[in-house]
Tab-separated table of C-alpha atoms in Angstrom:
chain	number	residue	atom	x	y	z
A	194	UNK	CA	-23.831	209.370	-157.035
A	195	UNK	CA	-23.541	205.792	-156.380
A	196	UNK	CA	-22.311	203.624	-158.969
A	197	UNK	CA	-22.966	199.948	-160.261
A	198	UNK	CA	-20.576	198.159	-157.647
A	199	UNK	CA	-21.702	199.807	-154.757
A	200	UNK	CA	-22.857	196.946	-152.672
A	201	UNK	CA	-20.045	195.280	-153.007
A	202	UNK	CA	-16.825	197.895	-152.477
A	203	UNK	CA	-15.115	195.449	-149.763
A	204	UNK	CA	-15.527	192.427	-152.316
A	205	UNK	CA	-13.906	194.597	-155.496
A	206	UNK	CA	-11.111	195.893	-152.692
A	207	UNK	CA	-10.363	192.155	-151.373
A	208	UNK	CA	-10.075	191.084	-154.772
A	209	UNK	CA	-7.727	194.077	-156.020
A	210	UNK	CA	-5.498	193.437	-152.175
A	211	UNK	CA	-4.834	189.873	-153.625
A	212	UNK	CA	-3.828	191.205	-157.025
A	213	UNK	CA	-1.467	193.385	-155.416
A	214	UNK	CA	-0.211	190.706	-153.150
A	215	UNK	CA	0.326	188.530	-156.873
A	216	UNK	CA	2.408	191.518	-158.332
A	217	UNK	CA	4.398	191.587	-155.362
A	218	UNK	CA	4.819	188.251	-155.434
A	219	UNK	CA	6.066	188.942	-159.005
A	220	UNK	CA	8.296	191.201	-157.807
A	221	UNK	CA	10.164	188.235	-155.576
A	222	UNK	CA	10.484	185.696	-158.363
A	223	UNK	CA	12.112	188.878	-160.460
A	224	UNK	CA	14.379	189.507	-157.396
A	225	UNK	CA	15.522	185.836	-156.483
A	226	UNK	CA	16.080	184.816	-159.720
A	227	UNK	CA	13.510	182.013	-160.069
A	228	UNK	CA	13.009	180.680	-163.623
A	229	UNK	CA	11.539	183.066	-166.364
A	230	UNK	CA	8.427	180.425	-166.837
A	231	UNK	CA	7.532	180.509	-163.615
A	232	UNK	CA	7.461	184.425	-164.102
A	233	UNK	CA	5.233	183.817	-166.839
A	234	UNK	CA	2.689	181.270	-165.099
A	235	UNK	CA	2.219	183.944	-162.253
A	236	UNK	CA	1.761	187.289	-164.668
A	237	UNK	CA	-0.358	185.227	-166.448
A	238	UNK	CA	-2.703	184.209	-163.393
A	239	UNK	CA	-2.587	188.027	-162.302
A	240	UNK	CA	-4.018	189.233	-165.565
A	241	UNK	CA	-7.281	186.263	-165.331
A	242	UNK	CA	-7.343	187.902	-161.853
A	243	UNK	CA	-7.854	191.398	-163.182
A	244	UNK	CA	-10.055	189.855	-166.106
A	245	UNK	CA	-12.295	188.444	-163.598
A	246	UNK	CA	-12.452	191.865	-161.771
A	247	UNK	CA	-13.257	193.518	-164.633
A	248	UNK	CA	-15.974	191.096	-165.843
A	249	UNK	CA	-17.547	191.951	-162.127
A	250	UNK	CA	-17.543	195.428	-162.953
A	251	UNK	CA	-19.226	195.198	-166.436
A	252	UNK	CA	-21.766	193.250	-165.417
A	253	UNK	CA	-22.539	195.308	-162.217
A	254	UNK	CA	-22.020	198.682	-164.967
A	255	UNK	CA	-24.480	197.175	-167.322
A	256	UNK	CA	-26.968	195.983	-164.226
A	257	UNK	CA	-27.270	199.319	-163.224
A	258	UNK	CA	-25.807	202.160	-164.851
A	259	UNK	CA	-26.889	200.727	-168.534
A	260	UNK	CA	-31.088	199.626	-167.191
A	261	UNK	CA	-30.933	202.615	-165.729
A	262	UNK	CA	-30.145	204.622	-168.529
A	263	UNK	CA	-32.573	202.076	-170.594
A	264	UNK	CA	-35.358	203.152	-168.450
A	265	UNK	CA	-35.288	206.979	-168.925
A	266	UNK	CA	-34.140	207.135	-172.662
A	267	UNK	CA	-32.915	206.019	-175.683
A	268	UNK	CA	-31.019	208.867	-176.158
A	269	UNK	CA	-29.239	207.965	-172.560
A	270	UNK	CA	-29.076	204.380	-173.328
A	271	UNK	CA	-26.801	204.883	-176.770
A	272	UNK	CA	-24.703	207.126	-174.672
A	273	UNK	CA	-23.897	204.276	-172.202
A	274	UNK	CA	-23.314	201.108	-174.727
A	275	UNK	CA	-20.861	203.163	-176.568
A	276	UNK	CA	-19.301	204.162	-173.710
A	277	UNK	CA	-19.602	200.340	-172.488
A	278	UNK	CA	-18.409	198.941	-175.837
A	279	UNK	CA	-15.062	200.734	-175.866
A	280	UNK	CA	-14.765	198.945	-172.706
A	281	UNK	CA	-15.474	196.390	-173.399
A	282	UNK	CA	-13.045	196.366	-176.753
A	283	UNK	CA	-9.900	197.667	-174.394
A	284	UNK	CA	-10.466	194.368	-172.539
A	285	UNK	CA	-10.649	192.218	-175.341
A	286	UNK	CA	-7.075	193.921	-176.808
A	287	UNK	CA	-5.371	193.689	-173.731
B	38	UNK	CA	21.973	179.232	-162.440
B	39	UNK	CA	21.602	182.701	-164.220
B	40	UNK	CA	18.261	183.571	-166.183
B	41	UNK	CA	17.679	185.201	-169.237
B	42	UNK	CA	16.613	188.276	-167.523
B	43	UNK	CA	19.937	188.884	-165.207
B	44	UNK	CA	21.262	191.231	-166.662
B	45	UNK	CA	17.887	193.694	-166.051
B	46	UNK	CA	16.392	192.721	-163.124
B	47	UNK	CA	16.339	195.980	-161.853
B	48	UNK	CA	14.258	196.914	-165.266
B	49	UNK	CA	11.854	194.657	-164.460
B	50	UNK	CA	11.313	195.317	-160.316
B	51	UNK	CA	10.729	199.065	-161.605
B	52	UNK	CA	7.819	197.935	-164.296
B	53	UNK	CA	6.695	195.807	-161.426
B	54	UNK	CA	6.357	198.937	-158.803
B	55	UNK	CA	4.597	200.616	-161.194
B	56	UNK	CA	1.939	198.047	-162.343
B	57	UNK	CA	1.376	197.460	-158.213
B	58	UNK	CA	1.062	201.489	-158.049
B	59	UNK	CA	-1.329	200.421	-160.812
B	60	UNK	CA	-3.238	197.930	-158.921
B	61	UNK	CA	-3.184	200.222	-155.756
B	62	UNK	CA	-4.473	203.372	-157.801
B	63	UNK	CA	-7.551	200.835	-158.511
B	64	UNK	CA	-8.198	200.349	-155.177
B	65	UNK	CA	-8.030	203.793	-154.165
B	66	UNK	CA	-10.947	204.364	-157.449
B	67	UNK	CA	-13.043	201.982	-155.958
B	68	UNK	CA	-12.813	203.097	-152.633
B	69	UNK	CA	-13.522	206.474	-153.818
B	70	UNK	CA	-16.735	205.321	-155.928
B	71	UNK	CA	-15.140	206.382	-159.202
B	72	UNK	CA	-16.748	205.688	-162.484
B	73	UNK	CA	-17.402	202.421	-163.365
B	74	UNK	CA	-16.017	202.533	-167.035
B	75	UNK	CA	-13.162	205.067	-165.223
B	76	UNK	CA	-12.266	202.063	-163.092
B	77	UNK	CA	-12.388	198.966	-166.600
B	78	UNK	CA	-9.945	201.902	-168.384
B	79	UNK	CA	-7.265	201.534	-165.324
B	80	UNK	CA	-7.942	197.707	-165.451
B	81	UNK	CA	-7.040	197.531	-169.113
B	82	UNK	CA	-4.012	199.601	-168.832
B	83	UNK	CA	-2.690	197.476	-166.103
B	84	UNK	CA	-3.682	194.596	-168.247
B	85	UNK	CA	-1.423	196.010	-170.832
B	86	UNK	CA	1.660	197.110	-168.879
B	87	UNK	CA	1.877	192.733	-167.669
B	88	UNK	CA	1.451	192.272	-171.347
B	89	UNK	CA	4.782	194.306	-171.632
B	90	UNK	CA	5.897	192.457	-168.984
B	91	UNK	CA	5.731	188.894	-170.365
B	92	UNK	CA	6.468	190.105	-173.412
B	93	UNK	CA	10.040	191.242	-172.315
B	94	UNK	CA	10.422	188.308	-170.392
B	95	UNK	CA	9.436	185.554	-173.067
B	96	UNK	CA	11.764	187.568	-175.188
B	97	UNK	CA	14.712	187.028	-172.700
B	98	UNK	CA	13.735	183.467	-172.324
B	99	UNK	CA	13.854	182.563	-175.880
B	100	UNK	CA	17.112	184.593	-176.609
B	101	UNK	CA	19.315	182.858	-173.488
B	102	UNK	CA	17.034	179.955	-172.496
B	103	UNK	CA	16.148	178.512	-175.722
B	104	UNK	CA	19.205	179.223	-177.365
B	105	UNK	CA	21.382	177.670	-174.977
B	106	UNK	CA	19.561	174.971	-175.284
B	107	UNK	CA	19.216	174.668	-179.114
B	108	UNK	CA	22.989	174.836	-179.029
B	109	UNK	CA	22.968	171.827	-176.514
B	110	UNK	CA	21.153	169.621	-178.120
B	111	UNK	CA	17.837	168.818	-180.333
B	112	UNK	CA	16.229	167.307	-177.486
B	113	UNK	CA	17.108	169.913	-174.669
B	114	UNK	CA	15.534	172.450	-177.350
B	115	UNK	CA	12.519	170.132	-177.669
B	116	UNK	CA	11.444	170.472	-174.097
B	117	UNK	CA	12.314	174.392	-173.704
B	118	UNK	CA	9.944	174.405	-176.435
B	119	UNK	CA	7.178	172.645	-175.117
B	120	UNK	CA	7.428	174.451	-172.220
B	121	UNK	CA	7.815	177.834	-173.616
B	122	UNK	CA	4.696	177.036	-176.018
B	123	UNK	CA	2.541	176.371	-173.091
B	124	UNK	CA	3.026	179.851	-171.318
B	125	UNK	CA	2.364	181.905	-174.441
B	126	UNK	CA	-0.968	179.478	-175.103
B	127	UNK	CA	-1.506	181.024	-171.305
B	128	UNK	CA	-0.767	184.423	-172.232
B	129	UNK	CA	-3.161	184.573	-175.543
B	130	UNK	CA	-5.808	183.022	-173.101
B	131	UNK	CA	-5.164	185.660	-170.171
C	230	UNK	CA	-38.425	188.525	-183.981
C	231	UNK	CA	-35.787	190.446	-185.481
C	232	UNK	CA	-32.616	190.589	-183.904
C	233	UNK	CA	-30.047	193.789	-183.019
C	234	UNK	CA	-28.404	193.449	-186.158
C	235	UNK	CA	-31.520	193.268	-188.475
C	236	UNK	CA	-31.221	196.318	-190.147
C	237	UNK	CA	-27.145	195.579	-190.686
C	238	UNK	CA	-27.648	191.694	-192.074
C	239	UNK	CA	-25.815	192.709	-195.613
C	240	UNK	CA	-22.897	194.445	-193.843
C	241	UNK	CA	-22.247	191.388	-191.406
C	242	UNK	CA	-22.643	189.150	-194.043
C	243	UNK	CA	-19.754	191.434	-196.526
C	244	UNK	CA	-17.361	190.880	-193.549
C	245	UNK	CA	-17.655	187.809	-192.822
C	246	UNK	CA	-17.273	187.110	-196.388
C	247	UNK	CA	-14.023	188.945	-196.307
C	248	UNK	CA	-13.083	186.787	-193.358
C	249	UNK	CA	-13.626	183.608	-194.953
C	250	UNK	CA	-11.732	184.766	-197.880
C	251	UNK	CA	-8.784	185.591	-195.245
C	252	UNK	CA	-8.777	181.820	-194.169
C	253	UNK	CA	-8.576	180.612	-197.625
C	254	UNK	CA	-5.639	182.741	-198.282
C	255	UNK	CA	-4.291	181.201	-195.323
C	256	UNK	CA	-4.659	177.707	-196.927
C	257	UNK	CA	-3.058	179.315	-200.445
C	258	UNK	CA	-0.078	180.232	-197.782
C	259	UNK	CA	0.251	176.868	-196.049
C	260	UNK	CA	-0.409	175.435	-199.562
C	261	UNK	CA	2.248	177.616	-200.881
C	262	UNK	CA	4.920	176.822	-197.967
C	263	UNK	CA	4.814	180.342	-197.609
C	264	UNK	CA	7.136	181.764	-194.202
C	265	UNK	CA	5.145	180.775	-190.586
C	266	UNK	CA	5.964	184.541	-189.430
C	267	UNK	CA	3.873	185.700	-192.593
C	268	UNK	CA	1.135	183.387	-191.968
C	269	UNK	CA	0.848	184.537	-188.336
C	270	UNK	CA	0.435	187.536	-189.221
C	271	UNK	CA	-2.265	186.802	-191.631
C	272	UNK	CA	-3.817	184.708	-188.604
C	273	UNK	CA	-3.670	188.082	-186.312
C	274	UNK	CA	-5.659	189.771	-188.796
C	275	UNK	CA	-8.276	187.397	-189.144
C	276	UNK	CA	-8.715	187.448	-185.280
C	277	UNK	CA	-8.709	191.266	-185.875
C	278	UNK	CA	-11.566	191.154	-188.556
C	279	UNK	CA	-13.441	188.710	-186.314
C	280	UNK	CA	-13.025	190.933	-183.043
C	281	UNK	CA	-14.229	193.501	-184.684
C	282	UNK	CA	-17.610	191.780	-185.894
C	283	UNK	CA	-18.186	190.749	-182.241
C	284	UNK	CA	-17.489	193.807	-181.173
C	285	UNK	CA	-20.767	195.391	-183.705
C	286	UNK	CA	-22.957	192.029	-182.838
C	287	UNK	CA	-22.324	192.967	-179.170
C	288	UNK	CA	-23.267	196.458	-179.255
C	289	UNK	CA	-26.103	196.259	-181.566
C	290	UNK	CA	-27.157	193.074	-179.027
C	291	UNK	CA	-26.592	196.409	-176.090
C	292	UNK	CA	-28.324	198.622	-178.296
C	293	UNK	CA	-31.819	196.680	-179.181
C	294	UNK	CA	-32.129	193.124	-177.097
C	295	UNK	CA	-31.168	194.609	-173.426
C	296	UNK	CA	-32.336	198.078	-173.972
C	297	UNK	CA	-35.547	196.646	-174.664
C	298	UNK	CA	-35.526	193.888	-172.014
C	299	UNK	CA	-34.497	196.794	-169.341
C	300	UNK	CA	-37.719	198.481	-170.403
C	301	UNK	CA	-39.868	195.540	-169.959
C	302	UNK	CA	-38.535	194.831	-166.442
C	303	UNK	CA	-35.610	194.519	-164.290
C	304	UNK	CA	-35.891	190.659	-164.079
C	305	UNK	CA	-35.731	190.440	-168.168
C	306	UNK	CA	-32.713	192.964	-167.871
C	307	UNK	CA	-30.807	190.908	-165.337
C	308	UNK	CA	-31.595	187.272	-167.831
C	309	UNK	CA	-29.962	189.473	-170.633
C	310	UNK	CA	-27.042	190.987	-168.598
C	311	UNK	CA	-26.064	187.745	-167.164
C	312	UNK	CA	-26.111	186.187	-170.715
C	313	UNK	CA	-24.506	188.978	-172.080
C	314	UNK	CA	-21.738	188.919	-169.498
C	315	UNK	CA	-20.719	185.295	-170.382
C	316	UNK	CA	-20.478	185.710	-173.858
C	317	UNK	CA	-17.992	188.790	-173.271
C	318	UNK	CA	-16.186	186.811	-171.034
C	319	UNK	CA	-15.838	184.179	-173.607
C	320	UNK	CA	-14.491	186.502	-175.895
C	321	UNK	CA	-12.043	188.322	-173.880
C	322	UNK	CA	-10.566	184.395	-173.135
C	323	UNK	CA	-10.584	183.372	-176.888
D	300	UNK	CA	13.178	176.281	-198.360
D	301	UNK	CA	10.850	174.486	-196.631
D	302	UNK	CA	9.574	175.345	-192.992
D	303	UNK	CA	8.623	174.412	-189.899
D	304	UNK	CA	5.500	172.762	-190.544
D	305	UNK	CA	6.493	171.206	-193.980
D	306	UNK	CA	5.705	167.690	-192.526
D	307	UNK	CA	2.156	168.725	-191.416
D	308	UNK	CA	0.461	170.848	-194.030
D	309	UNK	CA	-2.047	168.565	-194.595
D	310	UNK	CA	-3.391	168.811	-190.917
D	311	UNK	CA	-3.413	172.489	-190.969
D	312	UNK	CA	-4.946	172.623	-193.999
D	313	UNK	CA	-7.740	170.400	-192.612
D	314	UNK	CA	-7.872	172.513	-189.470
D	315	UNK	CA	-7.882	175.493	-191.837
D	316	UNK	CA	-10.765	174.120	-193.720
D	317	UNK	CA	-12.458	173.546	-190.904
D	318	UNK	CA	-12.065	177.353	-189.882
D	319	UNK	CA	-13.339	178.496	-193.378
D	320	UNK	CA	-16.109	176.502	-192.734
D	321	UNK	CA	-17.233	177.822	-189.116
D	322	UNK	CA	-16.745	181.192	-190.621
D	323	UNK	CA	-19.390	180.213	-193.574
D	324	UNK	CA	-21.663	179.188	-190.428
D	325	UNK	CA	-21.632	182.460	-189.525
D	326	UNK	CA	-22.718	183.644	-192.232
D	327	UNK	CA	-25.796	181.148	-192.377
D	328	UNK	CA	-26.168	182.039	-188.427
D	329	UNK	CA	-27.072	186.183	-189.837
D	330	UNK	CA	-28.494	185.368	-192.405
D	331	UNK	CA	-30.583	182.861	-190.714
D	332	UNK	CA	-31.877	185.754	-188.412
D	333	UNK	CA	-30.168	183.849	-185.801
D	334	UNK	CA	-29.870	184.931	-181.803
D	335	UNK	CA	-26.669	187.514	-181.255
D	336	UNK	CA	-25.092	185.443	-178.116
D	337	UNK	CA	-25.686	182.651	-180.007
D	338	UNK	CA	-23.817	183.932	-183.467
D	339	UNK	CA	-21.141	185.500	-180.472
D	340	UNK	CA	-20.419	181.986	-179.389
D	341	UNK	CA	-19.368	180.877	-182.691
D	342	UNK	CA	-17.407	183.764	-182.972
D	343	UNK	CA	-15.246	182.509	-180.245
D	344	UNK	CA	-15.371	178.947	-181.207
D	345	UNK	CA	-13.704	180.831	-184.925
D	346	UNK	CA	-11.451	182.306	-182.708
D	347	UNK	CA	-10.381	179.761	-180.407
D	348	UNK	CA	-9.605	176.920	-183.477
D	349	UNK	CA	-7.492	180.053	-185.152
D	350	UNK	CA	-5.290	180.310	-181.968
D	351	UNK	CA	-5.100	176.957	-181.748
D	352	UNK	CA	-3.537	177.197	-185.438
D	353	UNK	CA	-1.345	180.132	-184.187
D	354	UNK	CA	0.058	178.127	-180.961
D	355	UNK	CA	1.027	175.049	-183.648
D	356	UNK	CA	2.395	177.089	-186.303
D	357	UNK	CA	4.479	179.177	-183.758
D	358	UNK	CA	5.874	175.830	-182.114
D	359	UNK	CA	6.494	174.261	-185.239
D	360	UNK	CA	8.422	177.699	-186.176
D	361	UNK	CA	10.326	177.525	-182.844
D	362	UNK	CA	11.186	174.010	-183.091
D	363	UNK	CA	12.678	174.201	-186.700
D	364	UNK	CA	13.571	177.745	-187.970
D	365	UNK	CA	14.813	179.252	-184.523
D	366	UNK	CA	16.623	175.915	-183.470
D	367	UNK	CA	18.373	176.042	-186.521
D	368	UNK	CA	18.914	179.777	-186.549
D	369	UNK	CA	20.933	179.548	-182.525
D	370	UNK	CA	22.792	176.307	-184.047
D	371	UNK	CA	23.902	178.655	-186.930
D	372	UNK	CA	25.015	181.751	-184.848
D	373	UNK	CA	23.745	184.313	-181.946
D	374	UNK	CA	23.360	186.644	-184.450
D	375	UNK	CA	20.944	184.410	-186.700
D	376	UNK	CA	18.847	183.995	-183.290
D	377	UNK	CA	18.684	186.890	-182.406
D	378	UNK	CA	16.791	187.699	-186.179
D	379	UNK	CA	14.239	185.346	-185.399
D	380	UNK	CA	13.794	185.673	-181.899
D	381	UNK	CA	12.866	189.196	-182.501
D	382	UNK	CA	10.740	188.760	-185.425
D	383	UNK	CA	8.945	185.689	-183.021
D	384	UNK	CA	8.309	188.234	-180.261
D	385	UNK	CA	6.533	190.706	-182.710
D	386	UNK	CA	4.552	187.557	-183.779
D	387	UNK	CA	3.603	186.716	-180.432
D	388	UNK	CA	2.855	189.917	-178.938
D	389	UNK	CA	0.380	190.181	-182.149
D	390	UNK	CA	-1.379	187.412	-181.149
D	391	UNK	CA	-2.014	188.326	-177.618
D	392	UNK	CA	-3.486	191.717	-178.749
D	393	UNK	CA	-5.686	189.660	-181.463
């Protein structure tokens, strides 16, 4: 089955390449010493990276998977905004 | 100059590895075509292992950082403080 | 036209009652000179309490607005998702 | 005893006032019928003015009680650093 972020795989996988490359990154300012704010600034712009990944993939989730649920039931639909909620409530707590 | 963290670097480069393994398990889901909501859950516990993270670090930071400079003087306290203020207003916002 | 939380106006309106009477304890506290710790704290769980009422206006908004606008059409879906999207994003920033 | 933000209670209590009243907006906003994104916005708006509070009251608390605590002793410090940390990392998950 294909999911909501289909069409756009290479984007989400660019994206997550450069997150990796911050981390790293991370990993060098840990291992030369550089000044714990500095850290800080840089695991701080890693997690609005992975927020703005993850606000990619909700929307593409709800574009698809949740109208398509919409569209052949109720029933279906509830099933997929709870799901989506918890989601959406681990992102908000972390 | 030492930094507050010195003393467990190595600590921190293996939380590190693991949050890229993290980021390179998310690549791996999207390459795959995993689960949309599957993918967000990964995202938010990566989210929370940087939490950790800068958690451990601000902590470090205050204890050496800030105290040393409390014990210097008002003033070199006053600007640690600023500073330090400013990357947890970026970690609440992240 | 009634809204997603129609049928739940009394139980929104109990919590945010409680809420407001969590920010006028926090005034008693300041008032009071009470410990900052103690009155962070107190701030945390009015960001808690609020969370969790945007977490219920968000699902029941899931639940009733897009489910409906997904089975009008997918161009009424996609207005809703995209608004939908930005609000969540402004949450998971604030 | 008086605390970090002794000199400016009368600002937070005006901010806090302010915060109480936002939250009583809210409870117009539902019982108004309003629009959920719209009521959602508000909610961040709540929630952005209480961190604001939080980032003031934490600098004021760093600037007073833990300067004071590191020109005391290590020991002191290290009290209040750790009961800081648990404040912060509250307020990030809030």
């Amino acid at each position: 089955m294909s999911h909501g972020y289909a069409g756009t795989t290479d984007q989400y996988l660019a994206r997550l390449r450069r997150i990796e490359g911050q981390v790293r990154g991370l990993q060098r300012m840990v291992a030369d010493g550089d000044y714990c704010i500095d850290i800080l600034t840089q695991v701080s712009a890693a997690q609005s990276a992975l927020d703005s990944v993850a606000m990619c993939l909700l929307k593409d989730h709800m574009s698809h998977c949740i109208v398509a649920a919409a569209q052949e039931s109720d029933e279906a639909a509830r099933i997929k905004i709870d799901e989506a909620t918890k989601a959406i409530a681990r992102l908000v707590k972390s």
